[in-house]
Short mmCIF file of C-alpha atoms in Angstrom, two decimals:
data_model
loop_
_atom_site.label_atom_id
_atom_site.label_comp_id
_atom_site.label_asym_id
_atom_site.label_seq_id
_atom_site.Cartn_x
_atom_site.Cartn_y
_atom_site.Cartn_z
CA MET A 24 82.41 93.20 117.34
CA GLN A 25 82.02 96.93 116.67
CA LEU A 26 84.54 97.62 119.43
CA ILE A 27 87.13 95.29 117.88
CA LEU A 28 86.55 96.81 114.44
CA GLY A 29 86.97 100.29 115.90
CA LEU A 30 90.20 99.34 117.63
CA THR A 31 91.64 97.59 114.55
CA THR A 32 90.74 100.49 112.24
CA GLY A 33 92.23 102.95 114.72
CA ILE A 34 95.50 100.99 115.01
CA ILE A 35 95.98 100.90 111.22
CA PHE A 36 95.09 104.61 110.97
CA GLY A 37 97.52 105.38 113.80
CA VAL A 38 100.35 103.59 111.98
CA LEU A 39 99.60 105.50 108.76
CA LEU A 40 99.43 108.85 110.60
CA GLN A 41 102.72 108.13 112.33
CA LYS A 42 104.45 106.96 109.10
CA ALA A 43 103.36 110.11 107.28
CA ARG A 44 104.61 112.24 110.24
CA VAL A 45 101.36 114.19 110.26
CA ILE A 46 100.68 113.91 114.00
CA ARG A 47 103.43 116.33 114.98
CA TYR A 48 103.00 119.89 116.24
CA ASP A 49 105.70 121.06 113.82
CA LYS A 50 103.80 119.61 110.84
CA GLN A 51 100.41 120.98 111.91
CA LEU A 52 101.78 124.46 112.59
CA GLY A 53 103.89 124.12 109.44
CA ALA A 54 100.67 123.94 107.45
CA LEU A 55 99.04 126.82 109.34
CA ARG A 56 102.20 128.91 108.77
CA LEU A 57 102.12 127.89 105.07
CA LYS A 58 105.62 126.44 105.30
CA ASP A 59 105.10 122.66 105.12
CA MET A 60 101.96 121.27 103.51
CA THR A 61 102.48 117.60 104.46
CA ILE A 62 99.21 117.37 106.38
CA VAL A 63 97.26 118.95 103.52
CA LYS A 64 98.71 116.43 101.04
CA PHE A 65 97.87 113.57 103.41
CA MET A 66 94.36 114.76 104.07
CA LEU A 67 93.38 115.57 100.50
CA SER A 68 94.86 112.26 99.22
CA ALA A 69 92.76 110.40 101.79
CA ILE A 70 89.65 112.38 100.83
CA LEU A 71 90.17 111.82 97.09
CA THR A 72 90.58 108.05 97.50
CA ALA A 73 87.70 107.74 99.94
CA MET A 74 85.39 109.92 97.82
CA ILE A 75 85.81 107.67 94.78
CA GLY A 76 85.49 104.47 96.85
CA ILE A 77 82.45 105.59 98.83
CA TYR A 78 80.51 106.89 95.83
CA LEU A 79 81.35 103.71 93.86
CA LEU A 80 80.05 101.49 96.66
CA ARG A 81 77.04 103.74 97.07
CA ASP A 82 76.18 103.41 93.37
CA LEU A 83 76.35 99.65 93.90
CA GLY A 84 74.00 99.98 96.88
CA LEU A 85 76.59 98.67 99.34
CA VAL A 86 77.04 101.70 101.61
CA GLU A 87 75.02 104.70 102.74
CA LEU A 88 76.11 108.29 103.16
CA SER A 89 76.04 109.83 106.63
CA VAL A 90 76.10 113.56 105.95
CA LYS A 91 76.22 116.12 108.77
CA SER A 92 73.76 119.01 108.62
CA LEU A 93 74.92 122.29 107.13
CA SER A 94 74.45 125.01 109.74
CA LEU A 95 76.10 128.27 108.76
CA GLY A 96 76.18 129.38 112.41
CA GLY A 97 77.55 126.06 113.70
CA GLN A 98 80.24 125.58 111.11
CA ILE A 99 81.34 129.21 110.83
CA VAL A 100 81.44 130.04 114.56
CA GLY A 101 82.42 126.53 115.68
CA GLY A 102 84.89 126.14 112.83
CA LEU A 103 86.65 129.41 113.64
CA LEU A 104 86.81 128.47 117.34
CA PHE A 105 88.23 125.07 116.44
CA GLY A 106 90.85 126.73 114.22
CA ILE A 107 91.90 129.10 117.00
CA GLY A 108 92.27 126.26 119.50
CA TRP A 109 93.97 124.03 116.94
CA ALA A 110 96.72 126.61 116.29
CA LEU A 111 97.31 126.98 120.05
CA LEU A 112 97.36 123.22 120.68
CA GLY A 113 99.05 122.15 117.45
CA TYR A 114 97.17 118.84 117.35
CA CYS A 115 93.62 117.96 116.43
CA PRO A 116 91.43 115.65 118.53
CA GLY A 117 92.46 112.42 116.78
CA THR A 118 96.10 113.30 116.24
CA SER A 119 96.61 114.41 119.84
CA TRP A 120 96.31 110.76 120.92
CA GLY A 121 98.65 109.75 118.09
CA ALA A 122 101.14 112.37 119.27
CA VAL A 123 101.14 110.90 122.78
CA GLY A 124 101.82 107.51 121.16
CA GLU A 125 104.97 109.01 119.63
CA GLY A 126 106.10 110.36 122.99
CA ARG A 127 104.98 113.97 122.46
CA TYR A 128 103.33 114.22 125.82
CA ASP A 129 102.50 117.94 125.69
CA ALA A 130 99.46 116.65 123.79
CA LEU A 131 98.14 115.22 127.09
CA TRP A 132 97.44 118.78 128.26
CA GLY A 133 95.47 119.34 125.10
CA ILE A 134 93.49 116.14 125.65
CA ALA A 135 92.60 117.19 129.20
CA GLY A 136 91.63 120.62 127.88
CA GLY A 137 89.52 118.90 125.25
CA TRP A 138 87.54 117.04 127.90
CA LEU A 139 86.86 120.36 129.61
CA GLY A 140 85.83 121.97 126.31
CA ALA A 141 83.47 119.07 125.58
CA ALA A 142 81.95 119.29 129.08
CA LEU A 143 81.45 123.06 128.74
CA TYR A 144 79.80 122.52 125.37
CA ALA A 145 77.37 120.04 126.95
CA GLU A 146 76.37 122.79 129.41
CA SER A 147 75.82 125.36 126.68
CA TYR A 148 74.09 123.04 124.18
CA PRO A 149 70.48 124.13 124.86
CA PHE A 150 71.54 127.76 124.38
CA MET A 151 73.46 126.93 121.17
CA GLN A 152 70.49 124.99 119.80
CA SER A 153 68.24 128.02 119.99
CA THR A 154 70.89 130.45 118.72
CA VAL A 155 74.07 129.64 116.74
CA LEU A 156 73.00 126.19 115.47
CA ALA A 157 69.70 127.58 114.19
CA TRP A 158 71.40 130.24 112.04
CA GLY A 159 71.32 129.20 108.38
CA ASP A 160 70.32 125.57 108.89
CA TYR A 161 70.17 123.88 105.48
CA GLY A 162 70.03 120.25 106.63
CA LYS A 163 72.03 117.29 105.28
CA ILE A 164 73.10 118.65 101.92
CA THR A 165 75.97 117.62 99.60
CA LEU A 166 77.84 119.66 96.97
CA PRO A 167 76.21 117.75 94.05
CA GLN A 168 72.78 118.68 95.50
CA LEU A 169 73.84 122.26 96.17
CA PHE A 170 75.09 122.85 92.62
CA GLY A 171 72.56 120.56 90.90
CA LEU A 172 75.31 118.38 89.37
CA HIS A 173 75.60 114.61 88.94
CA HIS A 174 77.77 113.24 91.74
CA TRP A 175 80.46 111.96 89.36
CA VAL A 176 80.67 115.34 87.61
CA MET A 177 81.14 117.03 91.01
CA ALA A 178 83.66 114.37 92.05
CA ALA A 179 85.65 114.95 88.86
CA LEU A 180 85.72 118.71 89.53
CA VAL A 181 86.91 118.08 93.10
CA ALA A 182 89.58 115.68 91.84
CA VAL A 183 90.88 118.21 89.28
CA ALA A 184 91.01 120.95 91.94
CA PHE A 185 92.91 118.70 94.41
CA LEU A 186 95.39 117.51 91.75
CA ALA A 187 96.01 121.11 90.65
CA LEU A 188 96.70 122.05 94.27
CA PHE A 189 99.15 119.09 94.64
CA ARG A 190 100.96 120.22 91.49
CA PHE A 191 101.18 123.78 92.80
CA LEU A 192 102.51 122.62 96.21
CA GLU A 193 105.17 120.39 94.60
CA LYS A 194 106.25 123.22 92.29
CA LYS A 195 106.65 125.55 95.25
CA GLY A 196 108.46 122.85 97.25
CA LEU A 197 106.03 123.12 100.17
CA MET B 176 111.74 123.80 104.94
CA ARG B 177 111.40 120.02 104.58
CA LYS B 178 114.14 117.91 106.09
CA ARG B 179 114.94 114.35 105.19
CA ASP B 180 113.33 111.98 107.63
CA PRO B 181 114.33 108.32 107.22
CA GLY B 182 111.47 105.86 107.69
CA SER B 183 108.75 108.33 106.83
CA TRP B 184 106.26 107.57 104.07
CA SER B 185 105.05 109.89 101.34
CA PRO B 186 101.98 111.76 102.62
CA TYR B 187 100.30 110.98 99.28
CA LEU B 188 100.77 107.22 99.77
CA ALA B 189 99.84 107.16 103.47
CA GLY B 190 96.90 109.45 102.73
CA ALA B 191 95.58 107.27 99.91
CA LEU B 192 95.89 104.18 102.13
CA SER B 193 93.97 106.03 104.86
CA GLY B 194 91.27 106.84 102.33
CA LEU B 195 91.06 103.16 101.42
CA LEU B 196 90.83 102.31 105.13
CA LEU B 197 87.90 104.73 105.48
CA VAL B 198 86.10 103.07 102.54
CA LEU B 199 86.61 99.62 104.09
CA SER B 200 85.41 100.89 107.48
CA VAL B 201 82.21 102.31 105.97
CA TRP B 202 81.67 99.10 104.01
CA ILE B 203 82.42 96.57 106.76
CA ALA B 204 81.43 98.38 109.96
CA GLY B 205 79.20 101.12 108.54
CA LYS B 206 81.37 103.65 110.38
CA TYR B 207 82.76 106.95 109.16
CA PHE B 208 85.89 108.28 110.90
CA GLY B 209 85.47 110.82 113.68
CA ALA B 210 87.32 111.65 116.87
CA SER B 211 85.79 114.55 118.76
CA THR B 212 82.65 112.71 119.92
CA SER B 213 84.94 110.42 121.94
CA PHE B 214 85.92 113.50 123.99
CA VAL B 215 82.25 114.11 124.78
CA ARG B 216 81.88 110.50 125.86
CA THR B 217 84.97 110.57 128.10
CA ALA B 218 84.01 113.95 129.60
CA GLY B 219 80.52 112.60 130.34
CA LEU B 220 81.85 109.38 131.85
CA ILE B 221 84.25 111.31 134.11
CA GLU B 222 81.56 113.80 135.11
CA GLN B 223 79.17 110.93 135.86
CA THR B 224 81.45 109.67 138.63
CA VAL B 225 81.04 112.94 140.57
CA ALA B 226 77.66 114.28 139.46
CA PRO B 227 75.56 111.52 137.84
CA ASP B 228 72.26 113.41 138.20
CA HIS B 229 73.67 116.50 136.54
CA VAL B 230 74.94 114.47 133.56
CA ALA B 231 71.56 112.71 133.26
CA GLY B 232 69.93 116.14 133.01
CA LEU B 233 72.09 117.38 130.14
CA SER B 234 70.47 116.67 126.78
CA TYR B 235 73.81 116.77 124.96
CA PHE B 236 75.36 113.93 126.97
CA MET B 237 72.11 111.96 126.84
CA LYS B 238 72.00 112.25 123.04
CA TYR B 239 75.08 109.97 123.01
CA PHE B 240 74.56 107.93 126.18
CA GLN B 241 71.03 106.89 125.17
CA LYS B 242 72.52 105.18 122.11
CA ASN B 243 75.35 103.64 124.11
CA PRO B 244 76.03 104.35 127.79
CA GLY B 245 79.67 103.22 127.70
CA ILE B 246 82.42 103.13 125.14
CA ASP B 247 81.63 102.70 121.45
CA TRP B 248 83.25 102.16 118.04
CA GLN B 249 84.70 105.67 117.89
CA TRP B 250 86.13 105.55 121.40
CA MET B 251 88.01 102.37 120.49
CA PHE B 252 89.04 103.94 117.17
CA VAL B 253 90.71 106.84 118.98
CA LEU B 254 92.39 104.44 121.44
CA GLY B 255 93.61 102.53 118.38
CA ILE B 256 95.20 105.68 116.93
CA PHE B 257 97.25 105.98 120.12
CA LEU B 258 98.28 102.30 120.03
CA GLY B 259 99.02 102.29 116.28
CA SER B 260 101.19 105.38 116.58
CA PHE B 261 102.95 103.89 119.61
CA PHE B 262 103.74 100.59 117.82
CA SER B 263 104.83 102.35 114.64
CA ALA B 264 107.04 104.87 116.44
CA ASN B 265 108.74 102.16 118.50
CA ALA B 266 109.17 99.73 115.61
CA SER B 267 110.88 102.40 113.51
CA GLY B 268 112.86 103.98 116.33
CA SER B 269 111.14 107.34 115.93
CA PHE B 270 109.58 107.32 119.42
CA LEU B 271 110.93 110.34 121.24
CA TRP B 272 109.92 111.48 124.72
CA THR B 273 109.35 115.18 123.93
CA PRO B 274 107.97 117.72 126.43
CA VAL B 275 107.99 120.70 124.03
CA PRO B 276 107.80 120.60 120.19
CA ASP B 277 110.86 121.89 118.25
CA SER B 278 109.27 124.89 116.55
CA TRP B 279 107.57 125.92 119.83
CA ARG B 280 110.94 125.74 121.62
CA GLU B 281 112.60 127.98 119.02
CA ARG B 282 109.88 130.59 119.40
CA PHE B 283 108.83 130.40 123.07
CA GLY B 284 111.70 128.61 124.81
CA PRO B 285 111.92 125.21 126.54
CA GLY B 286 109.49 125.92 129.40
CA ALA B 287 107.04 123.01 129.70
CA GLY B 288 104.65 125.07 131.86
CA LYS B 289 103.95 127.72 129.23
CA ARG B 290 103.50 125.02 126.61
CA GLY B 291 101.20 123.00 128.90
CA VAL B 292 98.90 125.92 129.70
CA THR B 293 98.65 126.92 126.02
CA ALA B 294 97.98 123.33 124.96
CA PHE B 295 95.29 122.95 127.65
CA LEU B 296 93.51 126.19 126.66
CA GLY B 297 93.89 125.35 122.98
CA GLY B 298 92.39 121.91 123.55
CA ALA B 299 89.42 123.36 125.43
CA VAL B 300 88.66 125.97 122.74
CA ALA B 301 89.24 123.45 119.92
CA LEU B 302 86.87 120.83 121.35
CA PHE B 303 84.19 123.38 122.20
CA GLY B 304 84.43 124.64 118.61
CA ALA B 305 84.50 121.14 117.11
CA ARG B 306 81.30 120.17 118.92
CA LEU B 307 79.60 123.41 117.89
CA ALA B 308 80.69 122.83 114.29
CA GLY B 309 79.53 119.20 114.52
CA GLY B 310 82.93 117.58 114.02
CA CYS B 311 86.71 117.85 113.77
CA PRO B 312 89.19 117.32 110.89
CA SER B 313 88.32 113.58 111.00
CA GLY B 314 84.53 113.81 111.08
CA HIS B 315 84.06 116.96 109.02
CA GLY B 316 87.38 116.91 107.19
CA LEU B 317 88.01 113.33 106.09
CA SER B 318 84.52 111.83 106.33
CA GLY B 319 82.64 114.98 105.36
CA LEU B 320 84.70 115.86 102.29
CA ALA B 321 84.83 112.22 101.18
CA GLN B 322 81.01 112.40 100.97
CA MET B 323 81.18 115.86 99.37
CA ALA B 324 79.15 117.21 102.31
CA ALA B 325 78.60 120.97 102.13
CA SER B 326 78.98 121.12 105.95
CA GLY B 327 82.40 119.43 105.73
CA TYR B 328 83.75 121.90 103.17
CA LEU B 329 82.51 124.91 105.14
CA ALA B 330 83.89 123.55 108.43
CA LEU B 331 87.31 122.63 107.01
CA ILE B 332 87.69 126.07 105.42
CA MET B 333 86.80 127.76 108.73
CA PHE B 334 89.24 125.47 110.64
CA PHE B 335 92.03 126.75 108.40
CA VAL B 336 90.89 130.40 108.51
CA GLY B 337 90.92 130.40 112.34
CA GLY B 338 94.18 128.43 112.45
CA LEU B 339 96.02 130.57 109.88
CA VAL B 340 95.19 133.79 111.74
CA VAL B 341 96.31 132.50 115.15
CA ALA B 342 99.44 130.81 113.76
CA ARG B 343 100.35 134.13 112.12
CA LEU B 344 99.90 135.97 115.44
CA LEU B 345 101.93 133.36 117.35
CA TYR B 346 104.82 133.23 114.87
CA LYS B 347 104.84 136.85 113.74
CA GLY B 348 107.62 137.58 111.28
CA ARG B 349 109.06 134.04 111.34
#
């Protein structure tokens, strides 16, 4: 059942990604070159909608959060590495498969590279655990906890910031 | 910079629908979106065919294989992204067999070899970084920010910092 749910969810997500044209190299590099912010609009709209829905359902006791640990070393070093590779590849892990679905088969090289990167990470994991991942480990923490705010106050602040960014991007025609 | 593209949807609309899809997925299946763990799974499954004992000795692979030794929800989700994009691109006539993306061609020429090597290296660095950071733009970006996770915000900012710098170096003065 979980497998069918995963496949169905993926198919719908794939259609939405393709319709919004966000799985293309030109769009991803467009954002990184600050020329075309389509992927940022897509991503932040998805986050805004999901944030409201998830926190509503959580208040009703219907869903649980699944927060990843904050590790300054992991997210800063790993995040920078991801960014470097992302700009070279021009797709991210999920969108690379979507890009192949659209016929952009240069993404296949990126997927093969990704398997190698994942395998190399598995080799280096014990080393990373005792070094980078241990630097600044704050555990599973959310912004409302970090700033000591009620989650709907924090969500409202996030929403205002995102909407202001959308307004700015539309004004600039990006 | 934006060109008219018939058949494309507003990124705000497609993004909001994707956010709704994430809420439904968390509610129905208890699953947050993510993509990069599927690369770990595939890499481990491939490596198992040649060196099963080595894979069994790596704690990183075992972390995932102990929960599920084969394919899981996320693996099917990523397969779904490929299928959804494929259906959508074919249904709307936007499927295009493309060896080299347009903006890459303008900057680096039509050579598929140069593009393939860069994409492969980029994919390897990106996935290594994503696993060190604990996720990619799906897991940290969409799912993390939707939960207002501190780790998600830090990771997404670092993804863009790394990406902006490399994109600037690649497309200097353009």
